[in-house]
Amino acid sequence: GDSVTQMEGPVTLSEEAFLTINCTYTATGYPSLFWYVQYPGEGLQLLLKATKADDKGSNKGFEATYRKETTSFHLEKGSVQVSDSAVYFCALPGAGSYQLTFGKGTKLSVIP
Amino acid sequence: NAGVTQTPKFQVLKTGQSMTLQCAQDMNHEYMSWYRQDPGMGLRLIHYSVGAGITDQGEVPNGYNVSRSTTEDFPLRLLSAAPSQTSVYFCASTRLTGGLEAFFGQGTRLTVV
């Protein structure tokens, strides 16, 4: 079945460092791909998405490119801030369904 | 625009008690779902609904019931709480156009003692 694998955390970075969180997927066809973010004590919210191959999603300085050749959707940010500390989830809908399948999440801590 | 509203935010239950977690959305989305979040496990789907009167089981449905009498509401019932149901529960509502974006509630932190 469709699945998502993302890098294990936790990840600790200094402010202004470069961030990459790896995400690879297994899917039938070319589903939409999502990154969700969960700030402490809150629910998940959509960070960015890409709906077809080679699309780049971007929001709040974060970017991810839908790469069908490598079945990847890595999340990147050039300069992280303390306020980016959160848990990040990669996700995709299952084949022929509306359910999202999530990766296990990567906890990011940014220190001043 | 409230989005997805979950109540309560926190709850402590004794083993064997029953309770209902409420979820309501005001976006007229057809698809709604319940997840539980546990450390190291990510989010796991409990039950989902594709519209009023239609529900189905997800990955971990045992010990939980749902119903969907209206488009807006999708309550989750714990029939006889067990310590293994200690978790954070999230309700989500999904827009079925434009790529299946899901909107989540703030979560309910449940502790079963």
Coordinates of C-alpha atoms in Angstrom, one line a residue:
Chain A
G1 CA 0.0 0.0 0.0
D2 CA 0.9 3.7 -0.1
S3 CA 3.3 4.7 2.5
V4 CA 5.6 7.6 3.7
T5 CA 9.0 7.4 5.3
Q6 CA 10.5 10.4 6.8
M7 CA 13.7 10.9 8.7
E8 CA 13.8 10.1 12.4
G9 CA 14.2 12.9 14.8
P10 CA 14.7 14.8 16.9
V11 CA 16.6 17.4 14.9
T12 CA 18.3 20.3 16.8
L13 CA 19.6 23.3 14.9
S14 CA 20.9 26.7 15.7
E15 CA 19.0 29.7 14.6
E16 CA 19.7 30.7 10.9
A17 CA 20.9 27.1 10.1
F18 CA 19.8 25.3 6.9
L19 CA 17.1 22.7 7.4
T20 CA 16.3 19.6 5.4
I21 CA 13.8 16.9 6.5
N22 CA 13.8 14.0 4.2
C23 CA 10.6 12.3 3.0
T24 CA 10.2 9.5 0.5
Y25 CA 7.0 7.8 -0.5
T26 CA 5.6 4.7 -2.1
A27 CA 2.4 5.3 -4.1
T28 CA 0.3 4.2 -7.0
G29 CA 0.3 6.9 -9.5
Y30 CA 1.1 10.5 -8.6
P31 CA -0.9 11.6 -5.6
S32 CA -0.8 15.0 -4.0
L33 CA 1.9 15.3 -1.3
F34 CA 1.7 17.4 1.8
W35 CA 3.8 18.7 4.7
Y36 CA 1.9 19.4 7.9
V37 CA 3.3 21.2 11.0
Q38 CA 2.3 20.7 14.6
Y39 CA 3.3 23.4 17.0
P40 CA 3.5 22.5 20.7
G41 CA 0.0 21.9 22.2
E42 CA -1.8 22.4 18.9
G43 CA -3.3 20.4 16.1
L44 CA -1.7 19.8 12.7
Q45 CA -1.9 22.5 10.1
L46 CA -1.0 22.4 6.5
L47 CA 2.4 23.9 5.8
L48 CA 2.6 23.3 2.0
K49 CA 1.6 20.9 -0.7
A50 CA 2.3 19.9 -4.3
T51 CA -0.4 18.4 -6.5
K52 CA 1.7 17.0 -9.3
A53 CA 5.2 15.9 -10.2
D54 CA 7.8 18.6 -10.4
D55 CA 5.6 21.1 -8.5
K56 CA 7.2 23.1 -5.8
G57 CA 5.2 23.9 -2.7
S58 CA 6.3 26.8 -0.6
N59 CA 5.1 28.7 2.5
K60 CA 6.7 30.6 5.4
G61 CA 10.1 30.2 3.8
F62 CA 9.8 26.4 3.6
E63 CA 9.9 24.6 0.3
A64 CA 9.5 21.1 -1.0
T65 CA 9.7 19.8 -4.6
Y66 CA 7.7 16.8 -5.8
R67 CA 10.3 14.5 -7.4
K68 CA 8.8 11.5 -9.1
E69 CA 12.2 10.2 -10.2
T70 CA 13.4 9.7 -6.6
T71 CA 9.9 9.5 -5.1
S72 CA 10.8 12.2 -2.6
F73 CA 9.3 15.4 -1.2
H74 CA 12.1 16.8 1.1
L75 CA 11.3 19.8 3.2
E76 CA 13.9 22.6 3.2
K77 CA 14.3 26.0 4.8
G78 CA 17.3 28.2 4.3
S79 CA 17.4 29.9 7.7
V80 CA 15.4 28.5 10.6
Q81 CA 14.0 30.5 13.4
V82 CA 13.2 29.6 17.0
S83 CA 9.5 29.9 16.1
D84 CA 10.0 27.0 13.6
S85 CA 10.4 24.6 16.5
A86 CA 7.6 22.0 15.9
V87 CA 6.9 18.5 14.7
Y88 CA 6.7 18.1 10.9
F89 CA 4.8 15.4 9.1
C90 CA 5.0 14.3 5.5
A91 CA 1.7 12.9 4.2
L92 CA -0.1 11.5 1.1
P93 CA -3.6 10.2 0.4
G94 CA -4.0 6.5 0.0
A95 CA -4.7 5.0 -3.4
G96 CA -8.3 5.5 -4.3
S97 CA -9.2 7.0 -0.9
Y98 CA -9.4 10.2 0.9
Q99 CA -7.4 9.1 4.0
L100 CA -4.1 10.7 4.6
T101 CA -1.2 8.4 5.4
F102 CA 1.3 10.2 7.6
G103 CA 5.0 9.7 8.3
K104 CA 5.9 9.3 12.0
G105 CA 6.9 13.0 12.3
T106 CA 10.2 14.7 12.8
K107 CA 10.6 17.0 15.8
L108 CA 12.6 20.1 15.2
S109 CA 14.1 22.2 17.9
V110 CA 15.8 25.5 17.0
I111 CA 18.0 27.1 19.7
P112 CA 19.0 30.7 19.8
Chain B
N1 CA -14.6 31.0 10.7
A2 CA -14.1 28.3 13.4
G3 CA -12.9 25.5 11.2
V4 CA -12.8 22.2 13.2
T5 CA -13.8 22.4 16.9
Q6 CA -13.0 19.6 19.3
T7 CA -14.2 19.3 22.9
P8 CA -13.1 18.7 25.5
K9 CA -9.4 19.7 25.3
F10 CA -8.4 17.5 28.3
Q11 CA -10.1 14.6 30.0
V12 CA -9.3 12.0 32.6
L13 CA -11.3 8.8 32.8
K14 CA -11.3 5.8 35.0
T15 CA -10.9 2.4 33.4
G16 CA -14.3 1.1 32.3
Q17 CA -15.9 4.5 32.0
S18 CA -17.4 5.7 28.7
M19 CA -17.3 9.1 27.1
T20 CA -17.8 11.0 23.8
L21 CA -15.3 13.2 22.2
Q22 CA -17.1 15.9 20.2
C23 CA -16.0 17.2 16.8
A24 CA -17.8 19.8 14.7
Q25 CA -16.8 21.6 11.4
D26 CA -18.3 24.6 9.7
M27 CA -16.7 24.2 6.3
N28 CA -19.4 21.9 4.8
H29 CA -16.8 19.2 4.1
E30 CA -18.1 15.7 3.3
Y31 CA -15.1 13.8 4.6
M32 CA -14.2 13.6 8.3
S33 CA -11.9 11.4 10.3
W34 CA -10.5 10.7 13.8
Y35 CA -6.8 10.0 14.5
R36 CA -4.9 9.1 17.6
Q37 CA -1.4 10.3 18.1
D38 CA 1.0 8.4 20.3
P39 CA 4.8 8.9 20.9
G40 CA 6.8 7.3 18.1
M41 CA 3.7 6.1 16.3
G42 CA 2.7 9.2 14.3
L43 CA -1.0 9.5 13.6
R44 CA -3.2 6.5 13.2
L45 CA -6.6 6.5 11.7
I46 CA -9.4 5.3 14.0
H47 CA -12.6 5.9 11.9
Y48 CA -13.7 8.0 9.0
S49 CA -16.8 9.1 7.3
V50 CA -17.4 10.1 3.6
G51 CA -20.7 11.8 4.4
A52 CA -23.8 11.8 6.7
G53 CA -24.9 8.3 7.5
I54 CA -21.7 6.7 6.2
T55 CA -18.9 5.6 8.4
D56 CA -16.0 3.1 8.2
Q57 CA -13.1 1.7 10.2
G58 CA -9.6 2.8 9.9
E59 CA -6.4 1.3 11.2
V60 CA -7.2 1.1 14.9
P61 CA -11.0 1.0 15.4
N62 CA -11.3 -1.4 18.3
G63 CA -12.9 0.2 21.4
Y64 CA -14.3 3.1 19.5
N65 CA -17.6 3.9 17.9
V66 CA -18.6 6.8 15.6
S67 CA -21.8 8.1 14.0
R68 CA -22.4 10.8 11.4
S69 CA -26.0 12.1 11.6
T70 CA -25.1 15.5 10.1
T71 CA -22.4 16.9 7.8
E72 CA -21.2 19.1 10.6
D73 CA -20.7 16.6 13.5
F74 CA -18.6 13.5 13.9
P75 CA -18.5 12.3 17.6
L76 CA -16.1 9.6 18.7
R77 CA -17.3 7.3 21.5
L78 CA -15.2 5.3 23.9
L79 CA -17.3 2.4 25.0
S80 CA -15.3 1.2 28.0
A81 CA -12.1 3.1 28.5
A82 CA -8.8 1.3 28.9
P83 CA -5.3 2.6 29.8
S84 CA -4.2 1.7 26.2
Q85 CA -6.5 4.4 25.0
T86 CA -4.5 7.1 26.7
S87 CA -3.6 9.3 23.8
V88 CA -4.1 12.6 22.0
Y89 CA -7.1 12.5 19.7
F90 CA -7.5 14.6 16.6
C91 CA -10.5 15.2 14.4
A92 CA -10.0 16.2 10.8
S93 CA -12.2 17.5 8.1
T94 CA -11.1 17.2 4.5
R95 CA -11.9 19.3 1.4
L96 CA -12.2 16.8 -1.5
T97 CA -11.3 19.3 -4.2
G98 CA -7.9 20.9 -4.8
G99 CA -5.8 18.0 -3.5
L100 CA -7.4 16.6 -0.4
E101 CA -6.3 19.2 2.2
A102 CA -7.2 18.2 5.8
F103 CA -8.1 20.6 8.5
F104 CA -7.4 19.5 12.1
G105 CA -9.0 20.4 15.4
Q106 CA -6.8 21.3 18.4
G107 CA -6.9 17.9 19.9
T108 CA -8.2 16.2 23.0
R109 CA -5.7 14.8 25.5
L110 CA -7.2 11.8 27.1
T111 CA -5.8 10.0 30.1
V112 CA -7.3 6.7 31.3
V113 CA -6.3 5.7 34.8

